[in-house]
PDB file of C-alpha atoms in Angstrom:
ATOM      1  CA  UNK O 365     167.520 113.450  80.643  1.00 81.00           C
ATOM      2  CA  UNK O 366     169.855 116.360  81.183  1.00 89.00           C
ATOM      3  CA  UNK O 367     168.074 119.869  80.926  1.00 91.00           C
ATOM      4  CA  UNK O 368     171.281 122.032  79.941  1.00 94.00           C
ATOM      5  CA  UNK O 369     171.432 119.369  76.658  1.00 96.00           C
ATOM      6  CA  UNK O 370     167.444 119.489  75.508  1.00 95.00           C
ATOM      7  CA  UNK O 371     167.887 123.588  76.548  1.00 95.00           C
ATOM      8  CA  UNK O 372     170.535 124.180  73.956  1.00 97.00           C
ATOM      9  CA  UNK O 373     168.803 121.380  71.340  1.00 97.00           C
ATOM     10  CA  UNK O 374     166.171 123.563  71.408  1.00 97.00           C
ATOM     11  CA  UNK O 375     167.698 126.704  71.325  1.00 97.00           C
ATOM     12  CA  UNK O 376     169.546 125.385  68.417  1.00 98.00           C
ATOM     13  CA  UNK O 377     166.277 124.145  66.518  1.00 98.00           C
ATOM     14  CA  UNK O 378     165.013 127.873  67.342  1.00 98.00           C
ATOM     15  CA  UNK O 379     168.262 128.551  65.562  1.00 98.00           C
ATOM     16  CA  UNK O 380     167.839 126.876  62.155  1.00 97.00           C
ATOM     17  CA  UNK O 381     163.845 127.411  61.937  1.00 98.00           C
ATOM     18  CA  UNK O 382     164.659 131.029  62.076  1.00 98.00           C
ATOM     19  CA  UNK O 383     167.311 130.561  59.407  1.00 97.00           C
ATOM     20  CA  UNK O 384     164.494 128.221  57.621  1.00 97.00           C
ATOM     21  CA  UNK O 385     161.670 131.084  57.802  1.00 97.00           C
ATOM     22  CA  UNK O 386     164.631 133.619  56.905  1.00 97.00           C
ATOM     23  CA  UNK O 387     165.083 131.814  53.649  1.00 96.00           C
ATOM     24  CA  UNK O 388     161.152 131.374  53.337  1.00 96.00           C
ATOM     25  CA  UNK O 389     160.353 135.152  53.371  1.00 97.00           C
ATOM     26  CA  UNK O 390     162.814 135.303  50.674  1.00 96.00           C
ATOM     27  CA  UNK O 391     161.418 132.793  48.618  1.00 95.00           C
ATOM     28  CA  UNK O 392     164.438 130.349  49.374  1.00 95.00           C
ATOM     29  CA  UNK O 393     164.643 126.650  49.525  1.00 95.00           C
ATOM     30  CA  UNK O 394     166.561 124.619  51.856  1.00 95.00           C
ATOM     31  CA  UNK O 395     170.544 124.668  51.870  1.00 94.00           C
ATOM     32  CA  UNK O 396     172.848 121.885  52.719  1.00 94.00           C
ATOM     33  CA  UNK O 397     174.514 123.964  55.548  1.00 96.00           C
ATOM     34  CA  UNK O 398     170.573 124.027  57.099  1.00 96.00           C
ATOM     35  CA  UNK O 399     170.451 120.579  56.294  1.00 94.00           C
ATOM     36  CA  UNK O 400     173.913 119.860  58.042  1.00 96.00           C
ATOM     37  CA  UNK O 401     172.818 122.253  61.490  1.00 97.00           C
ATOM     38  CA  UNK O 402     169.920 119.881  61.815  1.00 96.00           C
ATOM     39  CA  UNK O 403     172.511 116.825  61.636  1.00 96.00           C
ATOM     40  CA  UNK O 404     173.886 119.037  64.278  1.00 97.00           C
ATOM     41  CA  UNK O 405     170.741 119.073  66.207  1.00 97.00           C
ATOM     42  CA  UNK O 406     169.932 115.311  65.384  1.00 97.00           C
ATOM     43  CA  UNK O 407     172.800 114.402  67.061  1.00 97.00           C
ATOM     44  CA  UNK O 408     172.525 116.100  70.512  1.00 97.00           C
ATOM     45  CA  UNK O 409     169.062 113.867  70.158  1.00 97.00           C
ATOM     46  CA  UNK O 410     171.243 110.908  70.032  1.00 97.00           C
ATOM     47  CA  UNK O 411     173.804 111.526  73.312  1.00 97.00           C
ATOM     48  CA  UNK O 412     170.079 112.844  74.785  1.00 96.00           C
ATOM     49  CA  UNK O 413     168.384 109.623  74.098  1.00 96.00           C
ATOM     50  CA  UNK O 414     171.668 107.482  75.541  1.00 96.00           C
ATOM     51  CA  UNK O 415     171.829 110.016  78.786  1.00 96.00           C
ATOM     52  CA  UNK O 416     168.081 109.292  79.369  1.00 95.00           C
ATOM     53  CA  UNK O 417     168.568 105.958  78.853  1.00 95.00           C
ATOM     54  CA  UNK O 418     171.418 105.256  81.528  1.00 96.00           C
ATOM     55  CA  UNK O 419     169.520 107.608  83.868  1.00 94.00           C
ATOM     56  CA  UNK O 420     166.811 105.414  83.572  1.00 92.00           C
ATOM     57  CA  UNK O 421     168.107 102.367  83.683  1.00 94.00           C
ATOM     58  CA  UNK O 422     170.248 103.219  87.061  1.00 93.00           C
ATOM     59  CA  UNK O 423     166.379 104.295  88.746  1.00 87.00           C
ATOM     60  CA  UNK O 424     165.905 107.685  87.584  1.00 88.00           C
ATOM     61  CA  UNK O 425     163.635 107.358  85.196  1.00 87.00           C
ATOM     62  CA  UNK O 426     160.639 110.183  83.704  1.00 91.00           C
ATOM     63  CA  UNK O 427     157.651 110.640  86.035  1.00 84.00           C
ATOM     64  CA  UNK O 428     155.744 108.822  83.301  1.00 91.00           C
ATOM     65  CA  UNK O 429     158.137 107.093  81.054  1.00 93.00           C
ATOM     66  CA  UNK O 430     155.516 105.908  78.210  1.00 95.00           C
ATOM     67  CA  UNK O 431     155.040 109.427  77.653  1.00 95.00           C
ATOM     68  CA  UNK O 432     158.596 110.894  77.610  1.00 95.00           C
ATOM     69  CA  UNK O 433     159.819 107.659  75.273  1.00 96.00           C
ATOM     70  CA  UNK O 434     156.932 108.243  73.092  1.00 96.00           C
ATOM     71  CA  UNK O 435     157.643 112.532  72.920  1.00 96.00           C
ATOM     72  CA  UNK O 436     161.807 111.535  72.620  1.00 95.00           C
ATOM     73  CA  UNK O 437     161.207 109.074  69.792  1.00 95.00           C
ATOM     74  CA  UNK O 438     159.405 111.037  67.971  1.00 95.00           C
ATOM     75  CA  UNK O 439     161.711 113.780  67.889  1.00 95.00           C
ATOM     76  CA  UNK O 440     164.555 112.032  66.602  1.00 95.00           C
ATOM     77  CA  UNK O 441     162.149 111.292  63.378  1.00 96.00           C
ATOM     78  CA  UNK O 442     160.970 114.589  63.053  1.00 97.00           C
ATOM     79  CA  UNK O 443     164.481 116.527  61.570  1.00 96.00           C
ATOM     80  CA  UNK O 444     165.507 113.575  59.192  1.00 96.00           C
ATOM     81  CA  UNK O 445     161.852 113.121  57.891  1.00 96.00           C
ATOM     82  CA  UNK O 446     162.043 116.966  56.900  1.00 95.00           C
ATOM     83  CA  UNK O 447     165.072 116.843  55.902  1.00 93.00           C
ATOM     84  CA  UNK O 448     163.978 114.263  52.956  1.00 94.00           C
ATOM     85  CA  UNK O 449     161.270 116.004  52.178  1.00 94.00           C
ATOM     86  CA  UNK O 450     163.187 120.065  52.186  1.00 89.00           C
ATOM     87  CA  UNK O 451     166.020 118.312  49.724  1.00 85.00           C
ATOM     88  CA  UNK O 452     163.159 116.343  47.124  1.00 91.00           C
ATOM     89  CA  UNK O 453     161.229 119.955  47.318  1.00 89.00           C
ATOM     90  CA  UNK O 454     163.200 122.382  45.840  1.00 89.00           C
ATOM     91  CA  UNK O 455     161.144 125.464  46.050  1.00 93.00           C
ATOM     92  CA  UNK O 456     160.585 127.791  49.216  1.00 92.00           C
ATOM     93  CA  UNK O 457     158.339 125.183  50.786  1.00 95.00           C
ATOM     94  CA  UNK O 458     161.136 123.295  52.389  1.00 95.00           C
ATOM     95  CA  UNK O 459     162.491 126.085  53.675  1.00 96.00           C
ATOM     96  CA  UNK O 460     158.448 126.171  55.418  1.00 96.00           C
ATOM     97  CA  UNK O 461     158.656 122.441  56.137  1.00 96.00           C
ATOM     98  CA  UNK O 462     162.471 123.302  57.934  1.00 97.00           C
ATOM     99  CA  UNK O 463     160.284 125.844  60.216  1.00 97.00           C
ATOM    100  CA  UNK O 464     157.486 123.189  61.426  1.00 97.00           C
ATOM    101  CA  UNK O 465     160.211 120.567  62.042  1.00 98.00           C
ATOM    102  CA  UNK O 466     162.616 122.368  63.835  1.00 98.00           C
ATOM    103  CA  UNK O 467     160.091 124.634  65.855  1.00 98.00           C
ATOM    104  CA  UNK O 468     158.510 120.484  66.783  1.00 98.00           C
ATOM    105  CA  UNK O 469     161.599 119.486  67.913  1.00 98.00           C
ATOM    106  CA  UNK O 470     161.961 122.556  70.328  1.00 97.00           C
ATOM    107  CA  UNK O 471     158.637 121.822  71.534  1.00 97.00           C
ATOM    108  CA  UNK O 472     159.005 118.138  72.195  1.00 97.00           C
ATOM    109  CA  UNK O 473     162.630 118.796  73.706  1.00 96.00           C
ATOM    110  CA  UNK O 474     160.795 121.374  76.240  1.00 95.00           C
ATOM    111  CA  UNK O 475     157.871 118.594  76.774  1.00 95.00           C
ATOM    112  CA  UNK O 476     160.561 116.132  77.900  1.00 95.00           C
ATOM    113  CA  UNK O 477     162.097 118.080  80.325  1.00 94.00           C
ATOM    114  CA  UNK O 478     158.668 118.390  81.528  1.00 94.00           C
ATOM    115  CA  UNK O 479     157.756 114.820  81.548  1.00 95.00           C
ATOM    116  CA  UNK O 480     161.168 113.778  83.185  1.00 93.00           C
ATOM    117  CA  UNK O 481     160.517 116.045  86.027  1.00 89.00           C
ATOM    118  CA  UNK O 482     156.972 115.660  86.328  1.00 86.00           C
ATOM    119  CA  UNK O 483     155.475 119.261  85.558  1.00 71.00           C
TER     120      UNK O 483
END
């Protein structure tokens, strides 16, 4: 795990829920440039996931690893599940299922730092 990374991937899912709620309030659904900044987002998951993976295979692992594998897999499902579901519903409702996945991905990418240090 590498706390500068999961700060900015959730800073960055801050980022596009705001955009998300922006385009809720005005009765908006989902874009493909929101759709493409949580791409963006999915993949600083992915170099997250391999960093934490070589840290803990060379010893320095999470404080309690079933718990940090369990919040870090589950947040690489979370963007690409909403992202299915904001591009089959095409009314201002995806832009509200955008907000709850992005604002869960900022959470769990806060909870992981906490896990891997044991807070």
């Amino acid at each position: 795990m590498w706390s500068p990374l999961a700060v900015l991937v959730a800073a960055l899912s801050v980022a596009v829920a705001a955009w998300a709620g922006w385009r809720a309030v005005r009765d908006r659904p989902v874009i493909l440039r929101q759709l493409l900044a949580g791409g963006v987002v999915e993949a600083l998951l992915l170099v997250q996931v391999v960093i934490a993976a070589v840290r803990s295979a060379t010893g320095d692992g999470p404080a309690d690893a079933a718990t940090f594998w369990g919040y870090l897999v589950t947040t690489l499902f979370v963007l690409p599940v909403a992202a299915v579901w904001a591009f089959a519903e095409r009314t201002r409702w995806s832009s509200v299922v955008l907000v709850v996945a992005s604002l869960t991905v900022a959470f769990l990418a806060y909870r992981c730092v906490q896990v891997w240090t044991g807070a």
